[in-house]
Short mmCIF file of C-alpha atoms in Angstrom, two decimals:
data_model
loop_
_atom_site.label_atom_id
_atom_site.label_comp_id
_atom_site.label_asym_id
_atom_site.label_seq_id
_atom_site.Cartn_x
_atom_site.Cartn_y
_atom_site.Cartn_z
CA UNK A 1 -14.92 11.87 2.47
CA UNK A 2 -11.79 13.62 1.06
CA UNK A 3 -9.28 11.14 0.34
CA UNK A 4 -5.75 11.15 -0.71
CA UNK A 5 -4.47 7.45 -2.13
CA UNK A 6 -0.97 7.37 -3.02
CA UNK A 7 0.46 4.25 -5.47
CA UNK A 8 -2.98 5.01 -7.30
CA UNK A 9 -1.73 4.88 -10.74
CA UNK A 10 -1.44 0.47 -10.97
CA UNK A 11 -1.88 -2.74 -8.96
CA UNK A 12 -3.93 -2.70 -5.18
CA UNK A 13 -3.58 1.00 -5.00
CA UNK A 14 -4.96 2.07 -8.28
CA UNK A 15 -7.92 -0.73 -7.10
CA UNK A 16 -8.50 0.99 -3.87
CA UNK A 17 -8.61 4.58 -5.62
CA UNK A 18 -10.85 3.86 -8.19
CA UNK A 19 -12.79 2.11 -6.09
CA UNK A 20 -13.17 4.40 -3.08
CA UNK A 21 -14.30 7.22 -5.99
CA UNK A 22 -16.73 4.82 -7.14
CA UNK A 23 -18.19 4.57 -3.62
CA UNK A 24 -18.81 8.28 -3.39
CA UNK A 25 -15.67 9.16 -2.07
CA UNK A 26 -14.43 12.79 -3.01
CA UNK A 27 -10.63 11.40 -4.48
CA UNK A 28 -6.93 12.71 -4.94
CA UNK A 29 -4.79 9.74 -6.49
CA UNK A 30 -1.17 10.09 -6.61
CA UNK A 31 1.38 8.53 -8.16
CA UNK A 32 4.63 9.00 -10.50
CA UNK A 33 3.24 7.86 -14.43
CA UNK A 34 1.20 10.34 -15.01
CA UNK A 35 -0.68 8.85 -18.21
CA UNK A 36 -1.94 5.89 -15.71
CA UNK A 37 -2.62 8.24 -13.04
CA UNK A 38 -5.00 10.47 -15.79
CA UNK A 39 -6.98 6.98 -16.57
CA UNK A 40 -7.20 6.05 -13.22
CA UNK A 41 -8.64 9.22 -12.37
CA UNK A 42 -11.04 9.03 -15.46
CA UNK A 43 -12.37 5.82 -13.88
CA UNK A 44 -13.13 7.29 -10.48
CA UNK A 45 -15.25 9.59 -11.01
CA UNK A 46 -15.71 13.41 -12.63
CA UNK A 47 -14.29 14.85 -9.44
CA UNK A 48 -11.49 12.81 -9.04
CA UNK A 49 -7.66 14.52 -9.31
CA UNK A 50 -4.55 13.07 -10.66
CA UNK A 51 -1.52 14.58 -9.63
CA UNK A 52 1.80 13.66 -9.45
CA UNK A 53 3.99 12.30 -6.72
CA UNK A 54 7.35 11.10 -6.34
CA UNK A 55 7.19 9.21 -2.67
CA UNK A 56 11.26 9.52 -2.95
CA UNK A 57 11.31 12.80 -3.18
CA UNK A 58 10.52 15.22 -0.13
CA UNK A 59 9.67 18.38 -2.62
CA UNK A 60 7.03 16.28 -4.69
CA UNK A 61 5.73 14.66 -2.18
CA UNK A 62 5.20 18.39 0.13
CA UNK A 63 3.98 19.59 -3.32
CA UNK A 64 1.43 16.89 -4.12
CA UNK A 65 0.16 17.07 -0.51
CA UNK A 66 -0.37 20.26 -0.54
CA UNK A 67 -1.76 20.42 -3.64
CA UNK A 68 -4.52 17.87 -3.09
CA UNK A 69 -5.80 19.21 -0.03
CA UNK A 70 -5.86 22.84 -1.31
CA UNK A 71 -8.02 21.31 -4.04
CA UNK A 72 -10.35 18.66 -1.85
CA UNK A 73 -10.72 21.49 0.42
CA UNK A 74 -8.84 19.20 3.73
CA UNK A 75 -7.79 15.90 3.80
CA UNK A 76 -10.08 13.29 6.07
CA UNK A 77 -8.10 10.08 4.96
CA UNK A 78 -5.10 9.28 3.49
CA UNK A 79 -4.39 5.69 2.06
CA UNK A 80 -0.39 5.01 1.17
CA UNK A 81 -0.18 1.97 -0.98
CA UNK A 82 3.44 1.74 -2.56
CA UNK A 83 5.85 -0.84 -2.29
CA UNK A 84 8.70 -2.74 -4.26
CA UNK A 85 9.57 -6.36 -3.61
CA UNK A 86 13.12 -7.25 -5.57
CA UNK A 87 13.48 -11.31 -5.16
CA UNK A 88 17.12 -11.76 -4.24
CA UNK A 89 18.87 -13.77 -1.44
CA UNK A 90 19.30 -11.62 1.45
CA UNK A 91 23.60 -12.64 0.78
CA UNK A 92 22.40 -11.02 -2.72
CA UNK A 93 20.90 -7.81 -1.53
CA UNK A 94 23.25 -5.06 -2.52
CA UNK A 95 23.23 -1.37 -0.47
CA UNK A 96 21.05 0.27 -3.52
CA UNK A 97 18.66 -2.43 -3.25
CA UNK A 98 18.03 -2.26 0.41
CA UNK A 99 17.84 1.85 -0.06
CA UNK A 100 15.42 1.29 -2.99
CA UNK A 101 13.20 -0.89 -0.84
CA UNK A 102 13.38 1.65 2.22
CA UNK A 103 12.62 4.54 0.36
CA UNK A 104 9.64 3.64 -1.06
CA UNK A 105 8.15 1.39 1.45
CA UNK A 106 9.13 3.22 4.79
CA UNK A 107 10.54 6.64 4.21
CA UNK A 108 8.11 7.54 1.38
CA UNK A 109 5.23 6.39 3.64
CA UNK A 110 6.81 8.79 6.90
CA UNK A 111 7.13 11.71 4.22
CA UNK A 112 3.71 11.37 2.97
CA UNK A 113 2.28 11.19 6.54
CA UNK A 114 4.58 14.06 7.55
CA UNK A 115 2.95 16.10 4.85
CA UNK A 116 -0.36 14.86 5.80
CA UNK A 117 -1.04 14.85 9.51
CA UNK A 118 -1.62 18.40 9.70
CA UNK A 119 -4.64 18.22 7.64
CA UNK A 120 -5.31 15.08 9.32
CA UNK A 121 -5.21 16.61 13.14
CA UNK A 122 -7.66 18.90 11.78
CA UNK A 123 -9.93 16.30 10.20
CA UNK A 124 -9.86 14.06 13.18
CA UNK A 125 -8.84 12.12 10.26
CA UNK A 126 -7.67 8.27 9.33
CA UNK A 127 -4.51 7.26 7.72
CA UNK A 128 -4.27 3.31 6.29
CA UNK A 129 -1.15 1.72 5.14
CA UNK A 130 -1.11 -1.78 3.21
CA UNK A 131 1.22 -3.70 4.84
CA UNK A 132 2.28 -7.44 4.69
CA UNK A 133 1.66 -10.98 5.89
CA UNK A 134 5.30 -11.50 5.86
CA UNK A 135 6.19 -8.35 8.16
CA UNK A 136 4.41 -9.65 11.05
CA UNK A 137 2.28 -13.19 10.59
CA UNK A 138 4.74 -15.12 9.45
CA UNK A 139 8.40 -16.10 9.08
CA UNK A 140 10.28 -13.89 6.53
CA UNK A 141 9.50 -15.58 2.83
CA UNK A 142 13.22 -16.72 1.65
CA UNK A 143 14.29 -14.32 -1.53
CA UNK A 144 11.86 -11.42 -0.42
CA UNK A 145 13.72 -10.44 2.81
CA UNK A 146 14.69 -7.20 2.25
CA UNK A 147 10.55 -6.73 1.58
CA UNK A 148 9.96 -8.05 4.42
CA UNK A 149 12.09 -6.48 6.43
CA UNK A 150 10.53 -3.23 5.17
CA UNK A 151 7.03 -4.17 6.25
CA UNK A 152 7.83 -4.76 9.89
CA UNK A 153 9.35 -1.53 10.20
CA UNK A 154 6.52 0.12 8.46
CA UNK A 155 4.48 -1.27 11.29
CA UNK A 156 6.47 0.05 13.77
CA UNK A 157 6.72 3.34 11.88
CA UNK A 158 3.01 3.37 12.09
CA UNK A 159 2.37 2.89 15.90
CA UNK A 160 5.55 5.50 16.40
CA UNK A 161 3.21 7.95 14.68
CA UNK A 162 -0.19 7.04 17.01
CA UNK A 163 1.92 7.58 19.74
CA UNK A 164 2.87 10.88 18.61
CA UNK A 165 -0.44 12.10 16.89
CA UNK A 166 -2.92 10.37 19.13
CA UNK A 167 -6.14 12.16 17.73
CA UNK A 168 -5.35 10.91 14.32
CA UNK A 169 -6.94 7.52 13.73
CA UNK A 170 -3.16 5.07 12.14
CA UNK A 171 -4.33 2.14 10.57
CA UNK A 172 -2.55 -1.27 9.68
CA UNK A 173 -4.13 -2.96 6.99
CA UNK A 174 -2.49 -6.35 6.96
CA UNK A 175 -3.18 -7.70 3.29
CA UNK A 176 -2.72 -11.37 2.33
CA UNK A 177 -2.77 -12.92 -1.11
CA UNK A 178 -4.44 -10.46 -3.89
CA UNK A 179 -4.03 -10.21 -7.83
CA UNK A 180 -5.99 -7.10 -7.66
CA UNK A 181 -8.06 -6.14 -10.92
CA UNK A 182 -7.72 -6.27 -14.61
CA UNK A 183 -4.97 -4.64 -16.82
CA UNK A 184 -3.27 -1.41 -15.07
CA UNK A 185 -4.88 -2.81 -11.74
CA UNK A 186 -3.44 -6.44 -11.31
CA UNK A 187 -1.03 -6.32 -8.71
CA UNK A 188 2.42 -5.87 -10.03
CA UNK A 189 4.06 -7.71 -7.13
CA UNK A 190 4.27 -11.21 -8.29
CA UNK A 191 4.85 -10.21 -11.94
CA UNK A 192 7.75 -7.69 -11.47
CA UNK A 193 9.28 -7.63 -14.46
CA UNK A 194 12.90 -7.80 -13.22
CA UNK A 195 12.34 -10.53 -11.58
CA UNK A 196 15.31 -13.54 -11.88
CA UNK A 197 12.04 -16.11 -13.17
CA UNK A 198 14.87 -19.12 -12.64
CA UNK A 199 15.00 -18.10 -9.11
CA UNK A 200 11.57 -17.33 -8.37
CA UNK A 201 10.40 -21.19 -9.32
CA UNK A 202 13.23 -22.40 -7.11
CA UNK A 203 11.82 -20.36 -4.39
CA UNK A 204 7.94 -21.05 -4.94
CA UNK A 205 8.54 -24.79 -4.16
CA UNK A 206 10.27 -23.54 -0.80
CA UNK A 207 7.75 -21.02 0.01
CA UNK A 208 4.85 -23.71 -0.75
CA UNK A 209 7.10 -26.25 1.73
CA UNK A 210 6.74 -23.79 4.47
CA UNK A 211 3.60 -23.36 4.03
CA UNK A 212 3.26 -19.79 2.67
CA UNK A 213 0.91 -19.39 0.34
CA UNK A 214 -2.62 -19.29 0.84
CA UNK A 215 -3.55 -20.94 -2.41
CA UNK A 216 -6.68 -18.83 -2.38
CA UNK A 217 -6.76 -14.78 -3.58
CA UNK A 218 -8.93 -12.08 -1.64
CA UNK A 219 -11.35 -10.82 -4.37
CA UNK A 220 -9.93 -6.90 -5.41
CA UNK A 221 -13.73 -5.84 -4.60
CA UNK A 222 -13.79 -6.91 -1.21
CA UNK A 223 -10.59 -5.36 -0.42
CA UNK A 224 -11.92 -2.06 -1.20
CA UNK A 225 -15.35 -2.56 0.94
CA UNK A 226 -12.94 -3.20 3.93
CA UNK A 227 -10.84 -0.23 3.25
CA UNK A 228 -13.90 1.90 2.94
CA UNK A 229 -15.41 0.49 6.24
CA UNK A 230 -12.34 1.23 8.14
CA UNK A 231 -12.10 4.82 6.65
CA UNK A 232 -15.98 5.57 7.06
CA UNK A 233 -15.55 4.39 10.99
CA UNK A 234 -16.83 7.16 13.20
CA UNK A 235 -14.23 9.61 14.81
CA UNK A 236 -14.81 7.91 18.28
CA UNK A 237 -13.85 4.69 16.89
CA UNK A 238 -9.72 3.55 16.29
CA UNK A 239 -8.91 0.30 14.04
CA UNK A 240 -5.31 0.10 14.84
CA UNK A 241 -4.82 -3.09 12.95
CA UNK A 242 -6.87 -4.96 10.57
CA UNK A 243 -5.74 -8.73 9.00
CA UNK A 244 -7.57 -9.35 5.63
CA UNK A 245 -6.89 -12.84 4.66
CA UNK A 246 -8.36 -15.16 1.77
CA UNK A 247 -10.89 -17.19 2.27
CA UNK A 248 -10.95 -20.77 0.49
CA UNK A 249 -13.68 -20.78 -1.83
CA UNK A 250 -16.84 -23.13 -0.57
CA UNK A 251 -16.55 -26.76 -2.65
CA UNK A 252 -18.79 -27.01 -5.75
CA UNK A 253 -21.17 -29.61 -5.52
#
């Protein structure tokens, strides 16, 4: 299976990468730091390639495209991982931070897929996005609007492109609470570092009031054994949505 992950370099994407590589997979990750990217790579497998990829940018992101399905020989599934959270009110949310959040979490995901579909069409291949609780289960979380504002229109984005590329299997990969792995692969979501940490503990008592966290984590392993399911699926079969939520842990004793 040649497979393109984008976001590879850290966090759930570098996870999924790796992982996929691990399970035989024939892997292009793809992601701006370039160092990460290398070790990432390193971890998947002899045969995996690093390049580099700038989702905000339509000439890196053509370039890395094209580069890593001239190398894997096609392109039979494409997994776009990326996405930026800033915690502020939404009366806080400036212009820049509403662009920042739209260009890496919508309009870097329709550029990739742009860049992608052709070699897709001709696969008969799958595309996967990671997508959010918050875009489409439940109410918007209070300080991570402008995230999850994002997330519903990537879902929409996503069924605008089925309609438009039937023959192309668009996937909807809803994912609930996950740390992801160890050092360059925990999740940098709930650790960004620019983060106002006075206002995130005011707004963890509201989100645990409205009942918003799971208290429980998907394990980083599983994740990856559903992603590869979905992208292994015959090409007679569509998953247009898949919800992977935690599962409270059975009670010792």
């Amino acid at each position: 299976m040649r497979t393109v992950v984008v976001g590879a370099s850290s966090g759930l994407g570098r996870c999924i990468g790796v992982g996929l590589g691990q399970r035989g997979a024939h892997v292009a990750l793809l992601a701006r730091r370039r160092e990460r990217l290398e070790a990432a790579a390193a971890e998947a497998g002899t045969d995996a390639l690093a390049i580099e990829c700038d989702v905000t940018v339509s000439s890196s992101v053509s370039s890395a495209i094209g580069k890593a399905a001239a190398d894997l020989g096609g392109i039979d599934a494409l997994v776009y991982t990326p996405a930026i959270g800033p915690l502020a009110r939404l009366v806080d949310t400036d212009a820049d931070m509403w662009r920042r959040v739209f260009e890496v979490n919508v309009t870097g995901a329709a550029l990739v897929t742009a860049a992608a579909v052709p070699h897709l069409t001709e696969s008969h291949g799958t595309a996967l996005y990671l997508s959010s609780v918050s875009g489409s289960l439940t109410p918007p979380w209070p300080g991570l609007g402008a995230y999850s504002v994002s997330k519903a229109a990537l879902d929409k984005m996503i069924e605008a492109w089925r309609i438009e590329h039937p023959t192309v299997g668009f996937t909807r990969c809803i994912v609930g609470d996950c740390t992801g792995g160890e050092g360059d692969s925990m999740t940098e979501f709930p650790t960004a570092s620019d983060w106002d940490w006075d206002l995130m503990g005011e707004l963890h008592t509201v989100w645990e009031a409205k009942g918003l966290l799971a208290g429980c984590f998907i394990d980083v392993e599983d994740l990856v054994v559903a992603v590869d399911a979905v992208l292994r699926t015959g090409k007679s079969i569509h998953t247009p949505s898949v919800t992977l939520a935690p599962r409270p842990p059975a009670a010792s004793g």
